[in-house]
XYZ file of C-alpha atoms in Angstrom:
414
model
C 8.049 -24.894 -7.757
C 6.455 -22.169 -5.731
C 6.890 -22.234 -1.949
C 3.808 -22.323 0.224
C 2.167 -18.930 0.541
C 3.216 -17.111 3.733
C 0.629 -17.151 6.485
C 0.253 -13.395 6.859
C -2.991 -11.601 7.530
C -4.881 -10.101 4.616
C -6.374 -6.791 5.738
C -9.048 -4.972 3.720
C -8.200 -1.348 2.990
C -9.342 1.498 0.790
C -6.797 0.394 -1.816
C -7.943 -3.244 -1.772
C -6.779 -6.171 0.306
C -3.269 -5.812 1.704
C -1.034 -8.716 2.710
C 0.613 -7.407 5.853
C 3.958 -8.534 7.170
C 3.897 -8.635 10.972
C 7.096 -6.578 10.886
C 6.510 -2.884 11.539
C 8.492 -0.155 9.837
C 11.501 0.796 11.911
C 10.817 4.380 13.013
C 14.311 5.077 14.356
C 16.814 2.795 12.644
C 20.267 2.776 14.226
C 22.237 3.885 11.182
C 25.705 5.446 11.484
C 26.147 8.829 9.750
C 28.784 7.295 7.483
C 26.171 4.954 5.985
C 23.837 7.865 5.238
C 26.695 9.714 3.584
C 27.554 6.599 1.568
C 24.093 6.040 0.116
C 23.689 9.761 -0.598
C 27.014 9.752 -2.437
C 26.010 6.648 -4.353
C 22.587 8.019 -5.246
C 24.138 11.256 -6.532
C 26.593 9.319 -8.691
C 23.729 7.264 -10.113
C 21.715 10.452 -10.749
C 24.483 11.891 -12.907
C 25.160 8.572 -14.656
C 21.461 8.368 -15.458
C 21.309 11.963 -16.667
C 24.165 11.385 -19.084
C 22.364 8.353 -20.463
C 19.034 10.130 -21.071
C 20.279 13.601 -22.040
C 20.071 12.705 -25.718
C 16.304 13.037 -25.551
C 15.137 16.288 -27.153
C 13.802 19.224 -25.192
C 13.426 19.881 -21.504
C 14.144 17.078 -19.081
C 13.190 16.402 -15.475
C 13.309 13.353 -13.231
C 13.655 12.270 -9.620
C 16.814 10.241 -9.069
C 15.695 9.718 -5.489
C 12.439 8.095 -6.606
C 14.324 5.878 -9.031
C 16.877 4.828 -6.411
C 14.148 4.055 -3.869
C 12.044 1.957 -6.243
C 15.098 0.063 -7.473
C 16.313 -0.443 -3.889
C 13.039 -2.222 -3.166
C 13.617 -4.387 -6.240
C 17.206 -5.022 -5.117
C 15.839 -6.534 -1.896
C 14.577 -9.397 -4.050
C 17.597 -9.812 -6.307
C 20.268 -12.492 -6.039
C 23.390 -13.658 -7.815
C 24.639 -11.799 -10.881
C 21.395 -9.809 -11.108
C 22.039 -8.332 -7.640
C 25.712 -7.708 -8.442
C 24.829 -5.783 -11.625
C 22.205 -3.738 -9.813
C 24.575 -2.830 -6.972
C 27.263 -1.687 -9.414
C 24.865 0.295 -11.610
C 23.018 1.937 -8.721
C 26.224 2.492 -6.694
C 24.879 0.476 -3.768
C 28.194 -0.032 -1.962
C 26.781 -1.022 1.428
C 25.845 -4.633 2.164
C 22.092 -5.266 2.011
C 21.714 -5.519 5.791
C 22.972 -1.905 6.055
C 21.717 -0.516 2.757
C 18.000 -0.906 3.370
C 18.050 0.537 6.928
C 20.113 3.455 5.573
C 17.471 4.156 2.939
C 14.859 4.035 5.697
C 16.798 6.464 7.889
C 17.366 8.910 5.023
C 13.729 8.672 3.966
C 12.487 9.507 7.454
C 15.009 12.305 7.893
C 13.933 13.888 4.619
C 10.288 13.776 5.675
C 10.952 15.205 9.152
C 9.380 18.386 10.451
C 10.192 21.445 8.337
C 9.742 25.035 9.464
C 9.420 28.406 7.780
C 11.211 31.624 8.693
C 8.229 33.796 7.812
C 4.492 33.630 8.497
C 3.710 34.514 4.871
C 5.738 31.622 3.476
C 4.695 28.005 3.860
C 7.045 25.391 5.273
C 8.440 22.879 2.819
C 6.261 19.889 2.007
C 8.023 16.644 1.137
C 6.186 13.340 1.091
C 7.516 9.979 -0.078
C 5.449 6.815 -0.366
C 6.153 3.245 -1.442
C 3.816 0.430 -2.384
C 3.841 -3.139 -3.690
C 1.163 -4.684 -5.852
C 1.309 -8.464 -6.191
C -0.701 -11.165 -7.920
C -3.118 -12.473 -5.300
C -2.285 -16.166 -5.726
C 1.481 -15.794 -6.236
C 3.585 -16.904 -3.262
C 5.990 -14.185 -2.086
C 8.682 -15.010 0.431
C 8.182 -13.717 3.990
C 11.773 -12.415 4.168
C 11.175 -10.193 1.102
C 7.901 -8.828 2.490
C 9.505 -8.302 5.911
C 12.411 -6.344 4.412
C 10.140 -4.010 2.466
C 7.824 -3.533 5.439
C 10.686 -2.777 7.824
C 12.697 -0.372 5.659
C 10.203 1.007 3.140
C 6.834 0.845 4.916
C 5.337 -1.017 1.979
C 2.608 -3.609 2.447
C 1.691 -5.891 -0.449
C -1.598 -4.875 -2.054
C -3.195 -7.895 -3.634
C -4.177 -7.532 -7.282
C -5.518 -9.875 -9.928
C -3.311 -9.101 -12.909
C -4.215 -12.431 -14.487
C -7.929 -11.675 -14.777
C -8.255 -7.919 -14.181
C -5.034 -6.305 -15.429
C -6.690 -3.049 -16.495
C -8.425 -2.643 -13.141
C -5.091 -3.185 -11.379
C -3.378 -0.628 -13.644
C -6.015 1.961 -12.845
C -5.708 1.274 -9.105
C -1.933 1.762 -9.159
C -2.255 4.955 -11.211
C -4.898 6.244 -8.776
C -2.527 5.607 -5.855
C 0.257 7.496 -7.640
C -2.049 10.420 -8.458
C -3.215 10.663 -4.846
C 0.322 10.536 -3.437
C 1.517 13.251 -5.873
C -1.460 15.594 -5.396
C -2.666 14.695 -8.904
C 0.520 15.972 -10.534
C 1.457 12.543 -11.899
C -1.354 11.038 -13.926
C -1.321 7.756 -15.862
C 2.171 6.670 -14.814
C 1.510 3.205 -16.188
C 0.130 3.448 -19.733
C -2.492 1.114 -21.084
C -1.083 -2.246 -22.108
C 1.901 -2.083 -19.744
C 0.308 -4.565 -17.352
C -1.117 -7.878 -18.529
C -1.914 -11.397 -17.425
C 1.788 -12.227 -17.050
C 2.378 -9.444 -14.489
C 3.050 -10.708 -11.009
C 4.473 -7.720 -9.114
C 4.620 -3.927 -9.426
C 6.838 -1.889 -7.096
C 5.922 1.798 -6.964
C 7.347 4.961 -5.432
C 5.854 8.434 -5.385
C 7.467 11.683 -4.233
C 5.906 15.127 -3.852
C 7.750 18.393 -3.107
C 6.431 21.908 -2.647
C 8.460 24.785 -1.220
C 8.523 28.573 -1.166
C 11.702 30.450 -1.989
C 13.381 31.976 1.065
C 13.497 35.123 -1.078
C 10.517 35.091 -3.459
C 10.779 36.780 -6.825
C 8.721 39.943 -7.210
C 5.741 39.122 -9.432
C 5.463 42.810 -10.376
C 8.898 42.558 -11.993
C 8.133 39.491 -14.141
C 8.501 40.456 -17.801
C 8.759 38.819 -21.195
C 12.418 38.309 -22.006
C 14.664 36.690 -24.571
C 15.797 33.112 -24.059
C 18.392 31.598 -26.379
C 17.096 28.049 -26.782
C 19.316 25.055 -27.381
C 18.075 24.727 -30.959
C 19.367 28.225 -31.755
C 15.992 29.946 -31.758
C 15.278 33.128 -29.817
C 12.211 32.617 -27.645
C 10.117 34.871 -25.459
C 9.700 33.527 -21.916
C 8.467 34.979 -18.630
C 11.557 36.171 -16.729
C 11.387 36.542 -12.922
C 13.535 39.008 -10.954
C 14.207 40.506 -7.535
C 14.193 44.221 -6.799
C 17.314 43.945 -4.616
C 20.419 41.782 -4.690
C 20.641 38.789 -2.357
C 23.565 37.088 -0.619
C 23.697 33.585 -2.037
C 26.227 30.847 -2.600
C 27.700 31.468 -6.056
C 30.624 30.297 -8.104
C 31.955 30.480 -11.630
C 34.434 28.548 -13.705
C 35.885 28.777 -17.190
C 32.605 27.953 -18.896
C 29.815 28.146 -16.305
C 28.175 30.019 -13.450
C 26.441 28.345 -10.517
C 24.113 29.680 -7.851
C 22.145 28.067 -5.041
C 18.602 29.365 -4.457
C 17.362 28.305 -1.005
C 13.830 27.265 -0.127
C 12.097 27.570 3.217
C 12.651 24.391 5.209
C 16.177 23.389 4.301
C 16.190 22.569 0.604
C 17.619 24.465 -2.339
C 17.816 24.612 -6.108
C 21.313 24.525 -7.556
C 21.401 26.267 -10.942
C 24.234 25.326 -13.293
C 24.358 27.805 -16.194
C 26.975 27.067 -18.874
C 28.285 29.930 -20.983
C 26.662 30.503 -24.364
C 27.467 27.719 -26.799
C 29.013 25.401 -24.221
C 25.921 23.650 -22.873
C 26.478 20.272 -24.614
C 30.123 20.059 -23.531
C 29.298 21.055 -19.960
C 26.435 18.584 -19.822
C 28.637 15.813 -21.154
C 31.333 16.436 -18.548
C 29.079 16.678 -15.495
C 29.757 13.797 -13.135
C 29.795 13.423 -9.342
C 33.388 14.647 -9.014
C 32.708 17.728 -11.179
C 29.544 18.534 -9.224
C 31.436 18.263 -5.937
C 34.189 20.520 -7.278
C 31.661 23.136 -8.385
C 29.923 23.133 -5.007
C 33.187 23.323 -3.056
C 34.192 26.526 -4.897
C 30.935 28.381 -4.246
C 31.003 31.313 -1.818
C 28.536 33.816 -0.402
C 28.165 36.569 -3.014
C 25.883 39.549 -3.595
C 23.890 38.603 -6.662
C 20.791 39.307 -8.662
C 19.250 36.395 -10.548
C 16.858 36.682 -13.462
C 15.290 33.297 -14.035
C 12.692 31.885 -16.424
C 9.328 30.830 -15.067
C 8.545 27.349 -16.355
C 6.431 24.234 -16.003
C 6.665 20.878 -17.766
C 6.405 17.094 -17.401
C 8.854 14.386 -18.511
C 8.242 10.667 -18.787
C 10.531 7.711 -19.416
C 10.517 4.020 -20.191
C 13.808 2.863 -18.730
C 14.449 -0.800 -19.445
C 16.967 -0.029 -22.211
C 18.531 2.845 -20.249
C 19.152 0.768 -17.128
C 20.427 -2.134 -19.209
C 22.953 0.154 -20.908
C 24.010 1.511 -17.524
C 25.011 -1.983 -16.451
C 22.107 -4.099 -15.166
C 20.798 -6.045 -18.197
C 20.278 -9.265 -16.257
C 17.241 -7.810 -14.476
C 15.451 -7.507 -17.825
C 16.448 -10.927 -19.195
C 13.576 -13.430 -18.984
C 16.051 -16.301 -19.064
C 18.724 -14.822 -16.821
C 17.090 -12.618 -14.184
C 17.495 -13.849 -10.633
C 14.882 -12.464 -8.288
C 14.677 -15.650 -6.298
C 14.675 -13.673 -3.032
C 11.156 -12.496 -3.963
C 9.419 -15.830 -4.428
C 12.003 -18.582 -4.056
C 12.115 -19.262 -7.787
C 13.894 -17.716 -10.769
C 10.644 -17.094 -12.584
C 10.394 -13.287 -12.476
C 12.076 -10.604 -14.578
C 11.595 -6.853 -14.948
C 9.577 -6.050 -18.052
C 9.402 -2.278 -17.586
C 10.641 0.567 -15.402
C 8.388 3.586 -15.856
C 9.126 7.084 -14.525
C 7.251 10.356 -14.799
C 8.086 13.747 -13.258
C 6.484 17.207 -13.075
C 8.044 20.564 -12.159
C 6.650 24.083 -11.892
C 8.861 27.051 -10.967
C 7.316 30.473 -10.340
C 7.837 33.644 -8.292
C 6.657 32.006 -5.069
C 8.589 28.749 -5.209
C 8.649 25.279 -6.742
C 6.315 22.336 -6.962
C 7.676 18.993 -8.120
C 6.439 15.445 -8.177
C 7.592 12.138 -9.580
C 6.723 8.479 -9.553
C 8.443 5.256 -10.533
C 6.930 1.860 -11.271
C 8.861 -1.385 -11.693
C 6.745 -3.979 -13.493
C 7.716 -7.627 -13.071
C 6.422 -10.542 -15.109
C 6.745 -14.274 -15.217
C 9.599 -15.128 -17.555
C 7.740 -18.129 -18.859
C 5.182 -15.684 -20.169
C 7.081 -12.278 -20.489
C 32.409 34.031 -6.974
C 32.692 38.140 -7.368
C 31.234 41.372 -5.995
C 27.676 42.114 -7.077
C 26.816 39.642 -9.803
C 23.967 39.726 -12.262
C 23.113 36.270 -13.538
C 20.755 36.489 -16.478
C 19.658 32.943 -17.150
C 18.811 33.487 -20.818
C 20.240 30.233 -22.133
C 19.894 26.507 -21.385
C 20.666 25.483 -17.825
C 20.610 22.488 -15.509
C 19.047 22.451 -12.069
C 19.099 20.128 -9.062
C 16.668 20.235 -6.127
C 18.574 19.073 -3.058
C 18.068 18.508 0.637
C 20.673 20.776 2.203
C 21.369 18.738 5.350
C 21.971 15.375 3.698
C 22.915 16.537 0.213
C 20.372 14.124 -1.293
C 19.433 15.015 -4.862
C 15.641 14.787 -4.931
C 15.100 16.019 -8.483
C 17.277 16.956 -11.469
C 16.558 18.494 -14.809
C 17.364 20.934 -17.560
C 15.502 23.795 -19.234
C 16.484 24.444 -22.835
C 13.485 26.450 -24.034
C 9.784 26.132 -24.626
């Protein structure tokens, strides 16, 4: 049986009525640095686990592990029993819940702190992260669940009528995502993904835009050869600098790596395997290997010639996350999200993710969004180096201070 609905105020807003917990978001959570390091380490491990699971998809690939971890952390706040244990293991949530959620809050606020630019002609980095909950208007959600998400994620519960107006609710959630990502993520939730059985949707949106500390010279951009993963020789726009730059660089037996900094304290880490070794390198990339690569990088005089590219990736992740180790969340008969509503009547029907990236001479724009749809189970190094990036490569967009991996992807050709 459902518990009595919590007596919380319902406040009209531009996005519809919002059920507000009286708990305010903690603006300065007392989180020890070790906890921030722990969740960042865990999130990075999950990012690479996830990449290995989805890398079999053809073509270019891009996603935001940070968006995924945030959305699933909100879901984890409502999980119990074996469902919670599987999620913690899969997502590498090693901190107890009472420390995990404040740590996510602290990292989130640190990432969105004031960013500056070193030059008047280059914009400071923009990074915005938003969370939201959309719940069936007559479904009783537990106060402790709403309080946790309000305190650590700043998410109020927007009331929707999935039972009678599922399509209207889907459009409202997609409109919120589009607005929060500057219209870069459209139609995150496809038609038919929400129906009368839907009771809760947890959503996260992240938007990033940053100028290179050293922009590429647009006058030097030329058509160039790119050896695609499928063996074809393609013509792509190649960007270059007139002069060499001092950047962190390293090389191993079968790869080169370079870190391209942005204004405002973020960077893109390029991992460029030697010709013919991309699949093997990709297969062997885990958190320990990434750490080893980064630890061997040193300041080096280098010129980089890099493709200019833009693309979008989208995913439906129920099977992927099940294979990674959390199948219980997707089992209508076995999911335990009793910390959401006091009953074991909800399961995750879909986890949807979509991400956009554009890299040009000036900098990078990236956006991503994640939606978790829940339903009622009863219903459903060297001297001067020249790095010519003319072959498939991986790239990670990272916050330099915390090491948080905001986005990750690969470019294998057009």
